[in-house]
Each structure stands twice: as C-alpha cells, then as structure tokens.
GROMACS .gro file of C-alpha atoms in nm:
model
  337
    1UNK     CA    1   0.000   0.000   0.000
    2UNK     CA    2   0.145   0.390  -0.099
    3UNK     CA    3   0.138   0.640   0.144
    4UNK     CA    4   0.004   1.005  -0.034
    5UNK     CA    5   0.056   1.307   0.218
    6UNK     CA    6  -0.193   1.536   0.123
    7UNK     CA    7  -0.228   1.724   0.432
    8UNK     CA    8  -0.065   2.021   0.341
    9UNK     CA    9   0.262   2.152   0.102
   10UNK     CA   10   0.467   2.186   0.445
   11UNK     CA   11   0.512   1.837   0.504
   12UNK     CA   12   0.776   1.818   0.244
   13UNK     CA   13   1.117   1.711   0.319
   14UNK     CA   14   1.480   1.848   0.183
   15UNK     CA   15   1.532   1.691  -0.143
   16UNK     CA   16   1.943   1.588  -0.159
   17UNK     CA   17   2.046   1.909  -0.339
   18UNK     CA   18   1.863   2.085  -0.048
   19UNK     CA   19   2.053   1.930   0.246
   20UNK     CA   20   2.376   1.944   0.047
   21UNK     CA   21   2.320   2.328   0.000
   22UNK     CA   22   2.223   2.349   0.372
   23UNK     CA   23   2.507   2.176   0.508
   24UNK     CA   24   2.794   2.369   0.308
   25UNK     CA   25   2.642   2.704   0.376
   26UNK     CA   26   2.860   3.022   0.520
   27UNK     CA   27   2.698   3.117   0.800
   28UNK     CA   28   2.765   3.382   1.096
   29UNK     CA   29   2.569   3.565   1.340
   30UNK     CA   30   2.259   3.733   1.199
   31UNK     CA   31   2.186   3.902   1.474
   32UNK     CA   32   2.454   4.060   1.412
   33UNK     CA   33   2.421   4.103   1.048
   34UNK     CA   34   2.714   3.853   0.962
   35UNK     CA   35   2.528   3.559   0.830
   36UNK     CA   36   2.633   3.584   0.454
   37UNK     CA   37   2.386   3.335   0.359
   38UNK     CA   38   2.073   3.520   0.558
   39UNK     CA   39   2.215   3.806   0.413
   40UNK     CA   40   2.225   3.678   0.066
   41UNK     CA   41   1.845   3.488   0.078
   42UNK     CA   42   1.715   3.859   0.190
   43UNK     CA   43   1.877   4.050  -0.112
   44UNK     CA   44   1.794   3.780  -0.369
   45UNK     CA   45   1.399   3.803  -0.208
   46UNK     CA   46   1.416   4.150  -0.180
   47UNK     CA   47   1.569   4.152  -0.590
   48UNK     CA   48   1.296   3.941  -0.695
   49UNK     CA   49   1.022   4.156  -0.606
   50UNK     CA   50   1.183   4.491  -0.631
   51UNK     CA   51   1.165   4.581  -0.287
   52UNK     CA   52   1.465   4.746  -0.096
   53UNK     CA   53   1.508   4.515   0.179
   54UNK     CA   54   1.418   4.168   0.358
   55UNK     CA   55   1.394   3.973   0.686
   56UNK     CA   56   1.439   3.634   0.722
   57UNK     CA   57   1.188   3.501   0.990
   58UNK     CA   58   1.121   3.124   1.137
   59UNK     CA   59   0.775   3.141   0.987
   60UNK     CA   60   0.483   3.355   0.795
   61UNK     CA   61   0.301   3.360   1.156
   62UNK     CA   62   0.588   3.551   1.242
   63UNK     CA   63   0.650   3.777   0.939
   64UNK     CA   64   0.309   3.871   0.915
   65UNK     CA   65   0.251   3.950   1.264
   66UNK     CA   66   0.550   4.158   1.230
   67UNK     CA   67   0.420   4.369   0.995
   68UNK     CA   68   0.072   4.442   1.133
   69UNK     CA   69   0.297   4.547   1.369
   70UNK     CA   70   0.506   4.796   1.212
   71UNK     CA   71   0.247   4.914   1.016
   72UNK     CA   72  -0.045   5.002   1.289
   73UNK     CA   73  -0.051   5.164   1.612
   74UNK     CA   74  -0.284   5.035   1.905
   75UNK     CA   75  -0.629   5.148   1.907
   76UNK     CA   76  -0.597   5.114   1.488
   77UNK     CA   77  -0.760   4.860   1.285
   78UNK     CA   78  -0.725   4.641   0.990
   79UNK     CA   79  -0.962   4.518   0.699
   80UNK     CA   80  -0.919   4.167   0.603
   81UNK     CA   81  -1.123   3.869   0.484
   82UNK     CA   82  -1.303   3.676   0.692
   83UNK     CA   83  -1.114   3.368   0.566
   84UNK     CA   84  -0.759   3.534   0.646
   85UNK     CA   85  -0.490   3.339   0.770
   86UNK     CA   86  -0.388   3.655   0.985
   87UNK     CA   87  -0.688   3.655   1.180
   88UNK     CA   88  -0.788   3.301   1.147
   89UNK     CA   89  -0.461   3.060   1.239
   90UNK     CA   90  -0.220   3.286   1.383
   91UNK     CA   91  -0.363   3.231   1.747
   92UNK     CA   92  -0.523   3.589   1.802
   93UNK     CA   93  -0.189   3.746   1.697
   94UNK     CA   94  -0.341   4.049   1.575
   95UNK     CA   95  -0.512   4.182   1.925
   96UNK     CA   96  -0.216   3.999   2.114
   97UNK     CA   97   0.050   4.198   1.972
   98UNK     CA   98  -0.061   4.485   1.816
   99UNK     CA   99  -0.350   4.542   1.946
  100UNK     CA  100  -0.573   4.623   1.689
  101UNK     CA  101  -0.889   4.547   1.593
  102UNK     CA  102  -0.968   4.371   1.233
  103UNK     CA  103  -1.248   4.448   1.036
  104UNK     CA  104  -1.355   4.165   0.855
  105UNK     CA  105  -1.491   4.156   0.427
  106UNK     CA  106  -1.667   3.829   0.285
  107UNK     CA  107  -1.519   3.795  -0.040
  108UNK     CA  108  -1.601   3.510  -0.305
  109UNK     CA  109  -1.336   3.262  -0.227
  110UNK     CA  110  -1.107   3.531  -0.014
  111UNK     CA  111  -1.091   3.793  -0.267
  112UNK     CA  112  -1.180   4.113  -0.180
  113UNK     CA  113  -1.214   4.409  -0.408
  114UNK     CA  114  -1.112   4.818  -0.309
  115UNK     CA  115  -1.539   4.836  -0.394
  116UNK     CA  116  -1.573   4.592  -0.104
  117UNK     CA  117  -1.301   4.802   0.136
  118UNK     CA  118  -1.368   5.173   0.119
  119UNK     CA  119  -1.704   5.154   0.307
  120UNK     CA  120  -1.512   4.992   0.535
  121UNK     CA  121  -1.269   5.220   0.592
  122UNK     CA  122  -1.339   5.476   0.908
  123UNK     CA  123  -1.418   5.797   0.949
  124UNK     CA  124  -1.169   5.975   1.185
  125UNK     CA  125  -1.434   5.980   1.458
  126UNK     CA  126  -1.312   5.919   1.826
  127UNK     CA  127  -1.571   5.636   1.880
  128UNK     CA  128  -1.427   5.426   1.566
  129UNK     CA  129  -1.054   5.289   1.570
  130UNK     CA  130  -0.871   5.458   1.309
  131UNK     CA  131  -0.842   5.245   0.984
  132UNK     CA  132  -0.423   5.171   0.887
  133UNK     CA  133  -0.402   4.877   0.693
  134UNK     CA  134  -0.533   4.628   0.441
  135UNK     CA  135  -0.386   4.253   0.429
  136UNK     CA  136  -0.454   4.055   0.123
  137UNK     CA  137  -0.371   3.686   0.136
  138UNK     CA  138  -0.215   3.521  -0.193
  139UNK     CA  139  -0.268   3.225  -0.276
  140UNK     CA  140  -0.641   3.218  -0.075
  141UNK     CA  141  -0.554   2.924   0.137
  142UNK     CA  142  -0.972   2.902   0.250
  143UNK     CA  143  -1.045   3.004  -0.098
  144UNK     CA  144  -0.904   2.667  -0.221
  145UNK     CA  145  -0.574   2.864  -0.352
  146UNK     CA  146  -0.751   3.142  -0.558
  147UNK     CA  147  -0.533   3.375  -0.698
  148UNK     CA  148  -0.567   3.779  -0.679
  149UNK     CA  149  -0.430   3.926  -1.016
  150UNK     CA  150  -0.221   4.222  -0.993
  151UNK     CA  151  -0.483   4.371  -1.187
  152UNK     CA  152  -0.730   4.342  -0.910
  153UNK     CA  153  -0.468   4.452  -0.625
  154UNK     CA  154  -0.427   4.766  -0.810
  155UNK     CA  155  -0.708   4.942  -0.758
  156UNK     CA  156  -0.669   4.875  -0.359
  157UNK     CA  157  -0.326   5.001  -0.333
  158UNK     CA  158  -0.421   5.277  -0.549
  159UNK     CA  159  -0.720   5.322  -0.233
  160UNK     CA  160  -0.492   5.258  -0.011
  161UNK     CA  161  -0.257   5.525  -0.120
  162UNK     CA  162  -0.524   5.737  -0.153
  163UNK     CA  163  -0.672   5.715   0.210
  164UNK     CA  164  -0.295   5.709   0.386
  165UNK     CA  165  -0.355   5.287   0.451
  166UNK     CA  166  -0.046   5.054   0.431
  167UNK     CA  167  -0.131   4.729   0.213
  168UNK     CA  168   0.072   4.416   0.307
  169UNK     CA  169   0.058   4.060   0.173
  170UNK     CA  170   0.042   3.775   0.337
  171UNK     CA  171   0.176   3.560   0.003
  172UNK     CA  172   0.228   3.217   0.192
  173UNK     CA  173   0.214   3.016  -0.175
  174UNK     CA  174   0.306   3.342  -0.382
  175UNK     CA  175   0.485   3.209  -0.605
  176UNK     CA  176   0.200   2.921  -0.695
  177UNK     CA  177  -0.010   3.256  -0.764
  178UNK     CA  178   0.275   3.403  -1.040
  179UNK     CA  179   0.304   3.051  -1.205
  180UNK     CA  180  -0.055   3.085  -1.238
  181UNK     CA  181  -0.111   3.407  -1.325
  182UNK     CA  182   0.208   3.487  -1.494
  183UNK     CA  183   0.204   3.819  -1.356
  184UNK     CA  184   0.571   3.979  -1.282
  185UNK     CA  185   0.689   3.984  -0.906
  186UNK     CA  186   0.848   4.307  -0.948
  187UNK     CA  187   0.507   4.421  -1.006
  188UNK     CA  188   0.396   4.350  -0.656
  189UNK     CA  189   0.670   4.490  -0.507
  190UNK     CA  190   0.516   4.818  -0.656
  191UNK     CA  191   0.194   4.811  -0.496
  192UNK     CA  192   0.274   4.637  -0.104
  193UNK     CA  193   0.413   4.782   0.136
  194UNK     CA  194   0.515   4.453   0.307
  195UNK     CA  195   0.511   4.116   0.135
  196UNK     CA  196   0.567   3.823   0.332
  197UNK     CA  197   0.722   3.498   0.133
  198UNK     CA  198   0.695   3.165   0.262
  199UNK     CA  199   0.963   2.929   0.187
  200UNK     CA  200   0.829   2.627   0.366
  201UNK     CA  201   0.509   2.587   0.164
  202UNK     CA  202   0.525   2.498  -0.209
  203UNK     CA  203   0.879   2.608  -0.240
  204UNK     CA  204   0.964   2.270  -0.011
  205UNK     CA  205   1.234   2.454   0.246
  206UNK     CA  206   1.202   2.325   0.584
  207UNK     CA  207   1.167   2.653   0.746
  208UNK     CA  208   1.093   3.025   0.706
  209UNK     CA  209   0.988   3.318   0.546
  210UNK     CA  210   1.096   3.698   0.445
  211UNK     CA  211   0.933   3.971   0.537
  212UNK     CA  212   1.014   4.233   0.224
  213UNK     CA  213   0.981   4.584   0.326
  214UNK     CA  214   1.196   4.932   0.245
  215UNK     CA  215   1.511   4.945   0.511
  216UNK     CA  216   1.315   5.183   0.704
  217UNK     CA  217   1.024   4.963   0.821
  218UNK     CA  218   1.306   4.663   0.843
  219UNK     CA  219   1.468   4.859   1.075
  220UNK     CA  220   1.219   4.879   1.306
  221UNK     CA  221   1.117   4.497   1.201
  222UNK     CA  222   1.444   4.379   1.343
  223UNK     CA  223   1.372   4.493   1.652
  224UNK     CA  224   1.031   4.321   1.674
  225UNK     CA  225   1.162   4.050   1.561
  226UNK     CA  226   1.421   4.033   1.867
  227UNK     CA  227   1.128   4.075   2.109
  228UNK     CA  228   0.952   3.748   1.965
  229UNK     CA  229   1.297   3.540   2.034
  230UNK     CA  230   1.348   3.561   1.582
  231UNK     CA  231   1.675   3.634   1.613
  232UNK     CA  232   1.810   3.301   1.526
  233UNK     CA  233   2.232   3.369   1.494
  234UNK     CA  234   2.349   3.110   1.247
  235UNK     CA  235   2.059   3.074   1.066
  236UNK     CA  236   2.245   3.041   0.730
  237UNK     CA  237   2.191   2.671   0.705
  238UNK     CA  238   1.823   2.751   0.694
  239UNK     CA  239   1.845   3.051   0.451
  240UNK     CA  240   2.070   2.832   0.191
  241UNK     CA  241   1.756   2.571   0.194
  242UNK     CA  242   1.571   2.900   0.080
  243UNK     CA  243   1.794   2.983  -0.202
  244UNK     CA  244   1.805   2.649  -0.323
  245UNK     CA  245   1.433   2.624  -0.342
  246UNK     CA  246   1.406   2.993  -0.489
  247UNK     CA  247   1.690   2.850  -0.799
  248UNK     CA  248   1.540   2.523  -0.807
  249UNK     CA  249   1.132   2.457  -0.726
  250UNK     CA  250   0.980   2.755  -0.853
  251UNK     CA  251   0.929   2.599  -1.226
  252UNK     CA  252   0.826   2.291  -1.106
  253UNK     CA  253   0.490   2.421  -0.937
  254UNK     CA  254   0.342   2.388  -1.238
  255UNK     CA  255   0.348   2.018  -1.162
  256UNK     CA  256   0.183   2.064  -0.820
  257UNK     CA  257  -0.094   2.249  -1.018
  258UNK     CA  258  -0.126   1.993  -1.292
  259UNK     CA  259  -0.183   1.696  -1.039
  260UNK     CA  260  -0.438   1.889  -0.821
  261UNK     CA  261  -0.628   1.967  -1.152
  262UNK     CA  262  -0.648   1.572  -1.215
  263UNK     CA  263  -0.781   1.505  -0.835
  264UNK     CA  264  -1.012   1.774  -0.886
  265UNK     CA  265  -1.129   1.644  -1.225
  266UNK     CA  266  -1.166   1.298  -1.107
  267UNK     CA  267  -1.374   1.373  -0.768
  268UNK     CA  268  -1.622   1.587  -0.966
  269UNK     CA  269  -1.725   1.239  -1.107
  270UNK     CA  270  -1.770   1.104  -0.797
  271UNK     CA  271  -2.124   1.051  -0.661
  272UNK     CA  272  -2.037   1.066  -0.284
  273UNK     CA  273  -1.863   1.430  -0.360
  274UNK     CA  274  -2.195   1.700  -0.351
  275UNK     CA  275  -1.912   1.963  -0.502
  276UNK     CA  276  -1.553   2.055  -0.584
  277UNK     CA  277  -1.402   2.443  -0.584
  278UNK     CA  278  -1.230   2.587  -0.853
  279UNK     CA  279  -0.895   2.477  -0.858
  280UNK     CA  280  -0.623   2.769  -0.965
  281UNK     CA  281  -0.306   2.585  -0.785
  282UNK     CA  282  -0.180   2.310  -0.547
  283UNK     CA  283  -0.489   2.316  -0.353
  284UNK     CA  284  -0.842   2.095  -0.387
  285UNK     CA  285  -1.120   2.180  -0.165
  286UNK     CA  286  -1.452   1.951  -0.208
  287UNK     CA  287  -1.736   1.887  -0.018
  288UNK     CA  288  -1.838   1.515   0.077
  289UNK     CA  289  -2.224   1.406   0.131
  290UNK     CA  290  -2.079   1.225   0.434
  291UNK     CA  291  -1.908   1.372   0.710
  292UNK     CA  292  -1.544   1.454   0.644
  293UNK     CA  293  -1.402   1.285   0.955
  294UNK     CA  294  -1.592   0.905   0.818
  295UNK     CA  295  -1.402   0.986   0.441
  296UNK     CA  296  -1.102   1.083   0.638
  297UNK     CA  297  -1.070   0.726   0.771
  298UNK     CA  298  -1.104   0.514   0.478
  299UNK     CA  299  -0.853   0.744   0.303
  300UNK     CA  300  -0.598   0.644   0.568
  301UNK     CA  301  -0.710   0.278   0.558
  302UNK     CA  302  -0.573   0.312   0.219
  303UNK     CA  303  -0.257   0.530   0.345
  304UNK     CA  304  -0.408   0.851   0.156
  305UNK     CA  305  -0.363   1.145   0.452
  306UNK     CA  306  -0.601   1.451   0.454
  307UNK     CA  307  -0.728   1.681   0.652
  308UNK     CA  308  -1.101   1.826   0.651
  309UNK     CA  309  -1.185   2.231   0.707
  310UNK     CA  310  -1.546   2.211   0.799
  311UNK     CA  311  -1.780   1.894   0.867
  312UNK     CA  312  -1.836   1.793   0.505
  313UNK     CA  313  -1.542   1.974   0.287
  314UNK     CA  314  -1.210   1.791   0.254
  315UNK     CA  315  -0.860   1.956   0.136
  316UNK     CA  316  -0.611   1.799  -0.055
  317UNK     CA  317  -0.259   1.964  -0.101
  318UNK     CA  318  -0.030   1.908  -0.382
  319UNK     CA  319   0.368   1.938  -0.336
  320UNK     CA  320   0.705   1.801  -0.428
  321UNK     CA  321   0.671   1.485  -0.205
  322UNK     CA  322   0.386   1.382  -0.466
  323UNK     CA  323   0.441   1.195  -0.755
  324UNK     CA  324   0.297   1.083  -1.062
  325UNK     CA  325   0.263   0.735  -0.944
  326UNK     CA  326   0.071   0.894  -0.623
  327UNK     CA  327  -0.176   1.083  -0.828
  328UNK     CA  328  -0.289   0.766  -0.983
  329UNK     CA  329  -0.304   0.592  -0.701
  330UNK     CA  330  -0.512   0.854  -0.562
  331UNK     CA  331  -0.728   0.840  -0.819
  332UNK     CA  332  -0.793   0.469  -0.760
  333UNK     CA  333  -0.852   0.514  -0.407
  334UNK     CA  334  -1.107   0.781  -0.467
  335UNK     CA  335  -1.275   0.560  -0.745
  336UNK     CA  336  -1.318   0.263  -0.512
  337UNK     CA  337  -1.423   0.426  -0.215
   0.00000   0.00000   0.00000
C-alpha cells in the first residue's frame, strides 16, 4: 500500500540538493548582520520583487505579525477577509501583539475588491478605531488557492494610497499565484508595502519566510523581531535551503498544479462528492455528502492522509513529495471508495 501526504505543502522534506546546500552554507551571526547566507536569501527576495530590503523570519506567523505590527498603532484597525490566515490561524496574533482590531470583508473565495473596502474604511471619529491597513492573502488558502491578479490589487493600493492605509501581503504560496497568473513579481513589489514569502510551503524549504519591506520599516522589524525570540544567529543553514528552493522549485509548481487539476477532475465524477471548488493551484477543496471525519478514515485505511476544514469539505494539497505514481493511485482510491 502507498502512502500520499496530502495534508498540506509543508510536510515536504529536503530533497538531496537541499541538504547538500544546507550543510555547506557560510553562516555567521545574523543578529549581528554577519550571516552571509541570511544576508544573501534577503537581497535575492528583496531583488525578486523589487523591494529594498528583507527579513528572514522562522515562519509567515511571524513575518506577518511583524508587519501588522510595524504598520499600525494600538487602538488602529485592519480590513481583512473573513477567511484570512492573519486573523484566522495565527492564534489571536493580531489583538495579542498589536493590538488592533480587524475588520472583517466576505469575499467570493477570499478575494476582496477596493469596492468591497472603502465603506469599510473609518471615518476619523473618536468612537471608531482609526483604519491603517489592508492585508490581502495570496494564494487564498480558504479560498481553495484562488489567486488575486495584480490587476485586481491595483485598484486597492491605489485606495490605499489614496486614504494614507499601508497594504501588506500575506503571500504564503506566492509564487504558486505568479506561475498561475504569470504576472511579474516586481510588479507586486510596486503596490505592497510589506510582502511576506513563505519558503516552507510549495517552495519545499524546511523553514521560514521573508518579510520584504523598504530598510526603514526593516529597521524597526528587526527589533520586533528580537522581542519574539526571531533572532536566530546562524541561521544560514536555513536561509541556503531558501535559495536552493528559490533557484530550483519555482518551475516545477506547475506540476503541483497539474496533479491537483487531475484530483479535482476525477472527484467531480464522484457521486459521494456534492461539489468541488475551482482549482487555480496546489490546492483541492470539495465537499463530501458524508461527514469529512468518516471519508477521512477510509482514506488512511488506504494510506491517503487529509485533513477536513469544515464537517463535510475535505482539502487535498499538492507538493514536491507527490508523484505521478501517487496521483494515480489517488485516483484509484477515490474511485473505489
């Protein structure tokens, strides 16, 4: 029997060219600024995308909440989807430490729209908290990895720029959202004021992100980050992981997105599946007539590994660990069941 890991794209593991890259890296003390390899993951981010600067973090949790800090003041408040991973799985980081209060949109599949945000945005009144920031989240991960365009983030930042709001993304599977848009990373890095890039999701590193920012905002980032124990001294071995998977896995996503395209195809034939989402990238939500949890078992009685996000909708997540041969046996499983 195969085991398929579809729980999510951060169960991956190093590939060889990974650990070798990891284990001849140049390190030093980033703290200090002396890791060469930290130093050299945060230039080729911050290259990438156009921006002046990054931070290399432990996680997105951490990047993002790092920006909502640097970007509000307490008593502020941010407008978000309801489906955001900032308000939604980062353990009440937002009021925690910030504390700010988060207005929340209901856009189709986690878009929202600047139409949907400027009602939203207060008046300066002293009974309202004043209105600083917008996060967008890209790839949707409750949206079933829907994709904002930059064509649709436009017209926020150009609202945003308009009413004195920061705009930050949260782009935990960004780069599954350029390979399926095609849209040019330099492009975002014109609109956001902070972009946060997760390494350890479809890129396959083990750990962390980058916080991109201009040197400014970094500078005070650095110092948040040292409050929330970031500060990780030789954390070159980790950073080289991120270069390697920024030089080497960023093509192949369009493999990811080709095999969640042929579960999704296959389970809208399926008469025990009431409906599937759209599927954009590496991620297939669908909705079961039974209860998630009894579907859930007989997947693993067949080694297939998933998780549910409500009683009757089931995710699948497509990475590097999953092969060809997986897929169809997958498929099979899902056939028979």
């Amino acid at each position: 029997m195969m085991t398929v890991d579809l729980r999510s794209d951060t169960v991956t593991r190093p590939t060889p060219g990974m650990v070798e890259a990891m284990m001849s890296a140049k390190v030093g003390d980033d703290v200090f600024g002396e890791d060469e390899t930290v130093n050299a993951l945060e230039q080729k981010l911050a290259d990438i995308f156009g921006m002046e600067a990054g931070m290399f973090c432990p996680s997105g949790t951490m990047t993002n909440q790092i920006a909502i800090k640097c970007f509000t003041q307490p008593l502020d408040e941010l407008i978000a989807d309801q489906t955001a991973h900032v308000y939604r799985y980062e353990g009440g980081g937002i009021a925690f430490n910030s504390a700010v209060s988060t207005r929340l949109l209901n856009g189709p599949r986690g878009i929202i729209t600047a139409e949907m945000i400027e009602p939203e945005i207060n008046a300066e009144n002293i009974h309202y908290p004043h209105t600083s920031l917008v996060v967008l989240e890209n790839t949707v991960n409750k949206g079933g990895g829907s994709c904002y365009k930059l064509d649709d983030i436009a017209p926020i930042a150009a609202l945003c720029q308009t009413r004195g709001l920061k705009l930050h993304l949260d782009g935990a599977r960004i780069f599954n959202a350029l390979t399926y848009t095609g849209d040019s990373a330099k492009g975002y890095g014109e609109l956001f004021d902070g972009i946060s890039v997760c390494l350890s999701k479809g890129l396959g590193a083990p750990v962390g992100s980058v916080l991109l920012a201009d040197k400014q905002t970094l500078k005070y980032a650095r110092r948040i980050r040292k409050v929330m124990g970031g500060g990780m001294r030789q954390a070159g071995f980790l950073a080289a992981a991120g270069i390697y998977a920024l030089d080497h896995h960023i093509e192949r996503l369009k493999i990811d997105h080709s095999h969640a395209q042929i579960l999704a195809t296959e389970l809208a034939t399926l008469p025990w599946v009431s409906q599937v989402l759209p599927v954009e990238t590496n991620i297939v939500l669908f909705d079961t007539l039974e209860p998630a949890d009894i579907i859930l078992q007989k997947l693993e009685a067949k080694g297939i590994k998933a998780n549910n996000t409500d009683k009757h909708r089931i995710r699948f997540v497509l990475h590097l660990d999953v092969h060809a041969e997986q897929v169809e046996y997958t498929v099979g499983v899902l056939k028979a069941l």
